[in-house]
Short mmCIF file of C-alpha atoms and ligand atoms in Angstrom, two decimals:
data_model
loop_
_atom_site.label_atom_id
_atom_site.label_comp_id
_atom_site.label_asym_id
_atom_site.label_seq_id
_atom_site.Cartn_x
_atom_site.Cartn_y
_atom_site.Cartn_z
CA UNK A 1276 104.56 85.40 75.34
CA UNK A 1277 102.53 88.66 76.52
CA UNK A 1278 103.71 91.18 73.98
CA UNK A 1279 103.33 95.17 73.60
CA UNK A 1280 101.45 95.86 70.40
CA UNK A 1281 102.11 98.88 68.32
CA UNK A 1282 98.41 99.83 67.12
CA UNK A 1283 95.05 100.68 68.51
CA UNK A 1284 92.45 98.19 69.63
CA UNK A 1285 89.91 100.05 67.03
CA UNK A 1286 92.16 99.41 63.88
CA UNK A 1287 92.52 95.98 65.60
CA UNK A 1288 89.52 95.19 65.39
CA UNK A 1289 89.17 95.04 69.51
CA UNK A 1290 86.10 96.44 71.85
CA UNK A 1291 85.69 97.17 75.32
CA UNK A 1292 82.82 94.44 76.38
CA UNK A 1293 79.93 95.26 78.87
CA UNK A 1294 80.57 93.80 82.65
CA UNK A 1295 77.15 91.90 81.95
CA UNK A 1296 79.26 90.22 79.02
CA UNK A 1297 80.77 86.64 80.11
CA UNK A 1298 83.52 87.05 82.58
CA UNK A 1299 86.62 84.15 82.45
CA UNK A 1300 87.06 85.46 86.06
CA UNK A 1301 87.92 88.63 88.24
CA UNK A 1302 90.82 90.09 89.94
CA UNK A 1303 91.10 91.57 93.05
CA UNK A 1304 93.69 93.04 96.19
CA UNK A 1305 94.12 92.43 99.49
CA UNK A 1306 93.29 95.61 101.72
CA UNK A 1307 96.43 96.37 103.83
CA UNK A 1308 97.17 100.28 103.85
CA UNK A 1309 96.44 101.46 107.35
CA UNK A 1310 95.83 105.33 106.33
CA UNK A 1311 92.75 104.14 104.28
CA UNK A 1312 91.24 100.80 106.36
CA UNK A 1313 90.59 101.28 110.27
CA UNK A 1314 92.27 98.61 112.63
CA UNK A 1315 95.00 97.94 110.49
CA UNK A 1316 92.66 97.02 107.67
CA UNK A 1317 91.59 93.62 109.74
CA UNK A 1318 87.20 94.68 109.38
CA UNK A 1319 88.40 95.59 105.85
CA UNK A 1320 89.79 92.26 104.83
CA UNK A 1321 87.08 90.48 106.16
CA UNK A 1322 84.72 92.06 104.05
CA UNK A 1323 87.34 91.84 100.69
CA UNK A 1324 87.00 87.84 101.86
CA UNK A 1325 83.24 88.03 101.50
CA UNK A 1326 83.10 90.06 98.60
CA UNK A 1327 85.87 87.39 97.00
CA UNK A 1328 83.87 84.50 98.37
CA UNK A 1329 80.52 85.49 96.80
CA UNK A 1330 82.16 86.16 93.19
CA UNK A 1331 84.41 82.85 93.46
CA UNK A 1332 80.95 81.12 93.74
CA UNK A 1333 80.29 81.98 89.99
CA UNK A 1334 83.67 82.65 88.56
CA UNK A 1335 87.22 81.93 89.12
CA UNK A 1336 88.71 84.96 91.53
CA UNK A 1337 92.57 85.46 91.57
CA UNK A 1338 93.09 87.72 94.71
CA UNK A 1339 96.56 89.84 94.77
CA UNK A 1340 98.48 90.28 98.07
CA UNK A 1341 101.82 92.42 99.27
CA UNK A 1342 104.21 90.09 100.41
CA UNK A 1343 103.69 90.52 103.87
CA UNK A 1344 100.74 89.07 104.47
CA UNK A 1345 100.66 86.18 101.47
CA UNK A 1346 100.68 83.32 104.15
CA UNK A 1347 98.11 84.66 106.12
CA UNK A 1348 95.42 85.45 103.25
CA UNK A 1349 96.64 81.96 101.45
CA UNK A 1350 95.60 80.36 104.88
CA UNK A 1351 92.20 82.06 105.48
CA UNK A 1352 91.00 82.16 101.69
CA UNK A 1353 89.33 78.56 100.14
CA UNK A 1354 91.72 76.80 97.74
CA UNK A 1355 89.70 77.80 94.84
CA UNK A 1356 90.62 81.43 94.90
CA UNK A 1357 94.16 81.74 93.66
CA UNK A 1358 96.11 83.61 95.26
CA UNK A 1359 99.26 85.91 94.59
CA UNK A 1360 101.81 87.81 95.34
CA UNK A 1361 101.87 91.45 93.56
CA UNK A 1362 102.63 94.74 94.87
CA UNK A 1363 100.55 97.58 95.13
CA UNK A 1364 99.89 101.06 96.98
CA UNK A 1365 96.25 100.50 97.93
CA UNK A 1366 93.64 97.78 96.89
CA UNK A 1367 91.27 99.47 94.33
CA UNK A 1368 91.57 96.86 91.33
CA UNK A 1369 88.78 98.79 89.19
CA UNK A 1370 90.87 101.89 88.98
CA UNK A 1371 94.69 100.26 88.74
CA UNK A 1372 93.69 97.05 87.02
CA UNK A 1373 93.95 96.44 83.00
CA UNK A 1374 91.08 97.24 80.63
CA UNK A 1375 90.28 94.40 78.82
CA UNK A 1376 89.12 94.71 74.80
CA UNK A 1377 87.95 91.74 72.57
CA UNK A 1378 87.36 90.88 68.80
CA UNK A 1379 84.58 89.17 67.28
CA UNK A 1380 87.09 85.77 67.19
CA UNK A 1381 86.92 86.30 71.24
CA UNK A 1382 90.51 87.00 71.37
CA UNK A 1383 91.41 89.37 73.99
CA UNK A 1384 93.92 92.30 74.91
CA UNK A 1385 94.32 94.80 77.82
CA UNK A 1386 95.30 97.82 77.89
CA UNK A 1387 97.78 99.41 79.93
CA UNK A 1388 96.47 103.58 81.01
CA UNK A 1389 98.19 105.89 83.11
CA UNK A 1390 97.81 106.11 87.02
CA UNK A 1391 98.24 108.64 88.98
CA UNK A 1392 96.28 107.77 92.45
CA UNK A 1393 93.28 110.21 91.30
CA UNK A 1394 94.97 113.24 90.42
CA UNK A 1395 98.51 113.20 91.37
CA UNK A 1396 100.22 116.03 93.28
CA UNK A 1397 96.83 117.96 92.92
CA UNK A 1398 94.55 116.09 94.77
CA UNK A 1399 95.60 112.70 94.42
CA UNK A 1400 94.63 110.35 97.61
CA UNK A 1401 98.23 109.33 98.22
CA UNK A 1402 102.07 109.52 97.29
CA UNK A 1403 104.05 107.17 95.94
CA UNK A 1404 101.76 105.50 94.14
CA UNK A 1405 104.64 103.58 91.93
CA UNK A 1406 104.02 99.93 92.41
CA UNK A 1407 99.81 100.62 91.59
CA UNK A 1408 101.15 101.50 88.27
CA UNK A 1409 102.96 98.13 87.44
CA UNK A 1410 99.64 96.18 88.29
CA UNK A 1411 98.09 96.26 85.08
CA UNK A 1412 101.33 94.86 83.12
CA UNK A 1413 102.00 92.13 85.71
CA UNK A 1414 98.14 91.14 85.16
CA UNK A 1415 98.52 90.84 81.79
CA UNK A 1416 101.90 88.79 81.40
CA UNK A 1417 100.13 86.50 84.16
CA UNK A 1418 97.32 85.87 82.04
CA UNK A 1419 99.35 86.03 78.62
CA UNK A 1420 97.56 88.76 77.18
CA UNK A 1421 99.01 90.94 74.91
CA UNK A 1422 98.83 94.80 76.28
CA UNK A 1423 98.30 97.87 74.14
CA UNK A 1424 100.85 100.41 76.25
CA UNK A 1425 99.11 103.90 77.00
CA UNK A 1426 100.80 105.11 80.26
CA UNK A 1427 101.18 108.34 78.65
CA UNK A 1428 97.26 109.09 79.69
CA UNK A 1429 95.80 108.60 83.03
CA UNK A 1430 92.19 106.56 83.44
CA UNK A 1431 90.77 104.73 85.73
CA UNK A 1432 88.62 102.22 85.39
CA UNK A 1433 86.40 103.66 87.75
CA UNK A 1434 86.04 106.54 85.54
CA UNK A 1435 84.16 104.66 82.35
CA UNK A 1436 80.91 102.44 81.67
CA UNK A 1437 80.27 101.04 78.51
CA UNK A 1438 77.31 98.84 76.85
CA UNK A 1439 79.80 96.89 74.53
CA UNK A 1440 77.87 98.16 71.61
CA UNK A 1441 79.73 101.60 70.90
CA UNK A 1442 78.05 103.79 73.71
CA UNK A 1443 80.58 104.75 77.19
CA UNK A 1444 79.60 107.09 79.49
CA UNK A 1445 81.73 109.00 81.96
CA UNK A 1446 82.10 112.42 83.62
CA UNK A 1447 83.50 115.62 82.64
CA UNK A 1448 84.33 116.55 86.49
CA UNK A 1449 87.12 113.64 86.44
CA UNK A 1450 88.51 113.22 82.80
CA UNK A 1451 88.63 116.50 81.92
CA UNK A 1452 89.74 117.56 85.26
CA UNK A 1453 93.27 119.46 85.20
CA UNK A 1454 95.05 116.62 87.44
CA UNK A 1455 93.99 113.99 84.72
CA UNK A 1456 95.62 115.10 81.24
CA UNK A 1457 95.56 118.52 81.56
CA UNK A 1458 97.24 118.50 78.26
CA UNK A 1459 94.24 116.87 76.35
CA UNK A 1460 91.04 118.63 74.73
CA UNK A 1461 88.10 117.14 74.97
CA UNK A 1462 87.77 116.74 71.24
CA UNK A 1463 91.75 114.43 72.11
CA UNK A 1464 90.16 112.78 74.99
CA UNK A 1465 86.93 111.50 72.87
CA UNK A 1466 89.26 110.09 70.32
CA UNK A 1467 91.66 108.51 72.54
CA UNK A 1468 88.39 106.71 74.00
CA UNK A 1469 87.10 106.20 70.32
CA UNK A 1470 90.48 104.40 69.46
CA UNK A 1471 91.40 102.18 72.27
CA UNK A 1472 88.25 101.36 73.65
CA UNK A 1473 86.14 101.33 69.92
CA UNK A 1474 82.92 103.95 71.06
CA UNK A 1475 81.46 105.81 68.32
CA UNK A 1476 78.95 107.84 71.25
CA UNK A 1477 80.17 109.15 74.41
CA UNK A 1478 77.55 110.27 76.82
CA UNK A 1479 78.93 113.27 79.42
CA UNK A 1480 78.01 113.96 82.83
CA UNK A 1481 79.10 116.86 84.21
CA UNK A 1482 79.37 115.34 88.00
CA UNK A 1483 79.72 112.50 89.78
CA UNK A 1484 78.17 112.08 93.48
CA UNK A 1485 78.93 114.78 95.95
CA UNK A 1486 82.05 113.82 98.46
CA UNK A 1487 83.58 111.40 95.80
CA UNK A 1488 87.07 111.59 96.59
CA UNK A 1489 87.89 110.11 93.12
CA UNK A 1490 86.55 113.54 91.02
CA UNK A 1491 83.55 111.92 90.04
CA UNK A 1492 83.83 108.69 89.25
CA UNK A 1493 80.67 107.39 87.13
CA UNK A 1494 80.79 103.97 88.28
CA UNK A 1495 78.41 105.37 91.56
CA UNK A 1496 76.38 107.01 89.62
CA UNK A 1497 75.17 104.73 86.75
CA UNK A 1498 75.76 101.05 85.60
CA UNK A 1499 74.56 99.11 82.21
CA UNK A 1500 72.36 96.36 83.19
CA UNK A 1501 72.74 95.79 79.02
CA UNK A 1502 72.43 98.13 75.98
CA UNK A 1503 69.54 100.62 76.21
CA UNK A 1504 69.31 99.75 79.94
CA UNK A 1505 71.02 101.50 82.28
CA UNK A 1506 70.43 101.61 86.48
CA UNK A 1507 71.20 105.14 88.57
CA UNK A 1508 71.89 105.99 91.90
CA UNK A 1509 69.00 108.65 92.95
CA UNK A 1510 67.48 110.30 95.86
CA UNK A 1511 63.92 111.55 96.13
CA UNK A 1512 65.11 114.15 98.47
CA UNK A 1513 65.24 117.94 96.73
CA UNK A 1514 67.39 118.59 100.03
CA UNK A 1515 69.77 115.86 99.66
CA UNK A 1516 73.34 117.05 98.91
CA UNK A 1517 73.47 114.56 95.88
CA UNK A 1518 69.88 115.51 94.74
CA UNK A 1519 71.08 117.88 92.25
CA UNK A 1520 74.17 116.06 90.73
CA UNK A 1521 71.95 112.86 90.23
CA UNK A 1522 69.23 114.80 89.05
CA UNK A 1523 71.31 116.66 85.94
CA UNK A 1524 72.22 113.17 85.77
CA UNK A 1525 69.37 111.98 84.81
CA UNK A 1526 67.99 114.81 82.30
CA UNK A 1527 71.58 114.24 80.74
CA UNK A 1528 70.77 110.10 79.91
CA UNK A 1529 67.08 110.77 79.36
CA UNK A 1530 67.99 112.97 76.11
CA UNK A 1531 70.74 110.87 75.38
CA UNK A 1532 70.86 108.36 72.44
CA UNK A 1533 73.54 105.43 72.92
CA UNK A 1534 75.79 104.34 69.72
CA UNK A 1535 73.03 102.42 67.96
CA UNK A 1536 70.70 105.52 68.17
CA UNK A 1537 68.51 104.10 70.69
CA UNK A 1538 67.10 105.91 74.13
CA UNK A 1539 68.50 104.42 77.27
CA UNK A 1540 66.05 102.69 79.40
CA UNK A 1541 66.39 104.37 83.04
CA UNK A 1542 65.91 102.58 86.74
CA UNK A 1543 66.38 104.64 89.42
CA UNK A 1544 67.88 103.09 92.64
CA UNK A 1545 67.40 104.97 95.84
CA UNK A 1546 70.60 105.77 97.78
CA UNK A 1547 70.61 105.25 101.31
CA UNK A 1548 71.99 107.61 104.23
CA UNK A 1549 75.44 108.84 103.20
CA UNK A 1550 78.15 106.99 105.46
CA UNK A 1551 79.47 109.23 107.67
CA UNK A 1552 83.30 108.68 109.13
CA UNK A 1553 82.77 107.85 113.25
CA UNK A 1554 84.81 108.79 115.93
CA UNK A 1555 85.33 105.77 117.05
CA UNK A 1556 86.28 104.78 113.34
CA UNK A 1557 88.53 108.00 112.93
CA UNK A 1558 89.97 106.98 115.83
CA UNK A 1559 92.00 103.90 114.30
CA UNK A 1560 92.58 104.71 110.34
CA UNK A 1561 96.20 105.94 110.79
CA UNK A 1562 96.83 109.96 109.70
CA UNK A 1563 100.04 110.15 107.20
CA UNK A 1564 101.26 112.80 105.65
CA UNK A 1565 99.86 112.90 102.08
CA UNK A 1566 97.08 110.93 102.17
CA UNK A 1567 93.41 111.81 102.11
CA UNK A 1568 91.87 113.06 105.66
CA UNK A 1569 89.23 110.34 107.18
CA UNK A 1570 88.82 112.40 110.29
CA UNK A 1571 85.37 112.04 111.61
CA UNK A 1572 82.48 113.64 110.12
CA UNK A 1573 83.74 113.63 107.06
CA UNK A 1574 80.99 111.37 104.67
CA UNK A 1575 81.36 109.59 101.99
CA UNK A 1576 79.56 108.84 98.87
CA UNK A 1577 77.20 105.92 99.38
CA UNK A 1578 75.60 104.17 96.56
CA UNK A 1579 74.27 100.55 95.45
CA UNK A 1580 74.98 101.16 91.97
CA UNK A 1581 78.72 100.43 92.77
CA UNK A 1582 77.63 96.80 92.21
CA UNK A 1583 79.64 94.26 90.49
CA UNK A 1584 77.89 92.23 87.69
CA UNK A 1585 79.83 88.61 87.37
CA UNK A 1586 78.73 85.26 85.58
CA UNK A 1587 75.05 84.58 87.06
CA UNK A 1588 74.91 87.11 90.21
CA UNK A 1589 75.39 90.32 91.02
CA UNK A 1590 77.61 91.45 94.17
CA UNK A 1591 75.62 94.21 95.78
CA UNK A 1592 76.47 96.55 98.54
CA UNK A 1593 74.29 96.10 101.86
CA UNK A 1594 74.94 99.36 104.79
CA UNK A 1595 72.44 98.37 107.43
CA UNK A 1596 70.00 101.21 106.05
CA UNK A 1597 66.22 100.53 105.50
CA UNK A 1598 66.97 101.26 101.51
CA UNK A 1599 68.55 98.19 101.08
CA UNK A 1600 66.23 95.35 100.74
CA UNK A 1601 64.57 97.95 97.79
CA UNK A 1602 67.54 98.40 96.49
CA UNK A 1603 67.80 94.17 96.24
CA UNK A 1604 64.75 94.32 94.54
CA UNK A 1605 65.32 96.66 92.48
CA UNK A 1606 68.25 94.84 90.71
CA UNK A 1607 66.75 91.54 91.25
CA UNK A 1608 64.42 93.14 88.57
CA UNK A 1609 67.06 94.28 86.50
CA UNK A 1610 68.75 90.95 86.38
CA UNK A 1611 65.87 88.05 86.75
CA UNK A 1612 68.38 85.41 85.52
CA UNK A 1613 71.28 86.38 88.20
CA UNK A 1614 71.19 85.59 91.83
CA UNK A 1615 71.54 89.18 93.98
CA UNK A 1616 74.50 88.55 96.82
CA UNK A 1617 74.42 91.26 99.81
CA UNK A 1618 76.80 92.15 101.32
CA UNK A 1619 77.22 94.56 104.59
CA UNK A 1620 80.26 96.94 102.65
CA UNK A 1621 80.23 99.81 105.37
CA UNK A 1622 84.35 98.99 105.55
CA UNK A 1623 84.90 99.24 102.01
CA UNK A 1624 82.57 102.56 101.85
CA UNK A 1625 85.25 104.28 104.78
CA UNK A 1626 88.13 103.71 102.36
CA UNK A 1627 86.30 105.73 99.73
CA UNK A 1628 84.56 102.94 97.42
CA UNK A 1629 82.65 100.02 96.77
CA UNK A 1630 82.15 96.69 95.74
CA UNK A 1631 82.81 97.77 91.78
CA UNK A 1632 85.98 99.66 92.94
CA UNK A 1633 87.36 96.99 94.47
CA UNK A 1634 86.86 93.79 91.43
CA UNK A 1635 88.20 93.76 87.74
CA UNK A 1636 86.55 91.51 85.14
CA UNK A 1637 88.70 89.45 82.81
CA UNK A 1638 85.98 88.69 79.57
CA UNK A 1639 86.17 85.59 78.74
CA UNK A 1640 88.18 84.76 76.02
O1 LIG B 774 86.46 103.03 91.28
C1 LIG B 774 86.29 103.70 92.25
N1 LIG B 774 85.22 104.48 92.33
C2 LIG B 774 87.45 103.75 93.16
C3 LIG B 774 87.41 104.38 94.45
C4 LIG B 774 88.80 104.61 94.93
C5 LIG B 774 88.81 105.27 96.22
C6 LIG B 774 90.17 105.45 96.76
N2 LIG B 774 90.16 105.73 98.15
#
């Protein structure tokens, strides 16, 4: 039986592992909400199959689908990735999916954090968002893992990156951010962090990318290829909107020491051309009340560094732009003993993400 434990993963014993740590396999959604995915989210799901393809070659994939459409994704994904039937508002596993912790006996846990669609009433991207917030419970009981329950404070996954050794790093401009837990301190925040996900250094940025519709997220701004060694999005260009948040964000890392007092190895990977919202794209993403606008014009943070790291390769976005065979290369370096997938994410870029945003590891146990 998945049960509810009364403690905290720290006095448990538990950690949050690096995504370069072994995976047992990843979770994912089925894109079907037409105010965020053009055409009725068809150029979208073809992508998500990709994207699910390319990880199911190195890990098992479970992908999660309304209702409504579990006979048609059943019948165009391979047997091998299981498929099933959950409910949810949008398809951004990363951000609604559980965090999962393990002890040094490789026993695992997840917990269960707050949701509230990136910032609620104040900003948030869209209302209701009440069958998002189940997702990380169902998860769990499906896999049998036992859930620490902290709905009472809102993070997504998004929002965090950690080296597994003690050391996370997120933003100020989304956690402390007054649609988050206004409630909290900083000083409450850091210890909340400390306890369930067992970090002794946290490592603040102030911002995330410019045009981030999530406040900030870190996870396009900076990945952990391992401890010490971190990869950043960054742009050469002094009159590039996102020159100046990247660059803080770098003079921020290159002072900072990580949990085990050592100074974080830094790889800069170029950014290409923002993605910019089309007519012709604006054209066919349904406008509802209460959700975000994705009128044309409007652009989007674009980055490679929303990558996904699984067993032996690593998933990395592809946008038609002369960056991106450097960009390849550049993580090819990083990892030498994983294979580098690309793949063309332009689709999953006009809903507001990536390929991290969209994929949830499940350590292996
Ligand atoms: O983890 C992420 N950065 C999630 C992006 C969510 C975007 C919602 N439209």
């Amino acid at each position: 039986m998945a049960n509810t434990i009364h403690s905290t993963p720290k006095l448990d014993g538990y950690r949050m592992p690096g995504e370069f740590e072994e995976h047992a396999g990843t979770w994912m959604i089925w894109p079907m909400r037409t105010d965020t995915w053009r055409l009725g989210a068809k150029p979208a799901q073809e992508v998500f199959a990709k994207v699910a393809k390319a990880i199911a070659d190195f890990e098992p994939v479970t992908m999660c689908v309304n209702s409504s459409q579990y006979e048609h994704v059943r019948e165009v994904l391979p047997a091998h990735i299981r498929v099933v039937e959950l409910s949810t508002d949008d398809a951004w596993m990363r951000d609604i999916g559980p965090t999962i912790v393990k002890n040094d006996q490789g026993c695992v846990r997840g917990i269960d954090w707050g949701f509230n669609a990136w910032g609620g009433l104040d900003g948030g991207l869209y209302f209701p968002w009440d069958m998002d917030i189940h997702v990380k419970q169902k998860i769990l009981e499906m896999e049998w893992i036992d859930r620490y329950d902290l709905r009472g404070f809102i993070l997504e996954g998004g929002s965090i990156t950690v080296d597994g050794e003690g050391t996370l790093i997120t933003t100020e401009q989304c956690l402390l951010n007054k649609n988050r837990n206004p409630s909290l301190s900083k000083q409450e925040i850091e210890t909340i962090l400390s306890n369930y996900l067992n970090v002794e250094k946290i490592i603040w940025l102030e911002h995330g990318m410019v045009n981030d519709e999530t406040d900030g997220h870190v996870d396009e701004v900076v990945f952990f290829v391992k401890p010490g060694v971190v990869g950043m999005s960054w742009t050469d260009d002094e009159n590039d909107p996102q020159y100046k948040v990247l660059n803080d964000a770098y003079k921020v890392l290159k002072e900072a020491h990580d949990a085990r007092g050592r100074k974080l190895e830094i790889h800069k990977i170029h950014i290409p051309k923002q993605v910019t919202i089309s007519e012709e794209e604006a054209y066919v993403i349904d406008r509802i009340r209460n959700s975000y606008d994705r009128s044309a014009g409007k652009q989007l943070a674009t980055t490679y560094v929303n990558c996904y790291i699984c067993n032996g390769a690593v998933i990395v976005p592809a946008f038609g732009d002369p960056r991106d065979e450097e960009a390849a290369a550049k993580i090819q370096e990083l990892f030498p003993d994983r294979k580098i997938i690309q793949i063309n994410t332009r689709e999953i870029a006009l809903g507001g993400g990536n390929i991290h945003c969209i994929t949830q590891q499940l350590p292996k146990a």
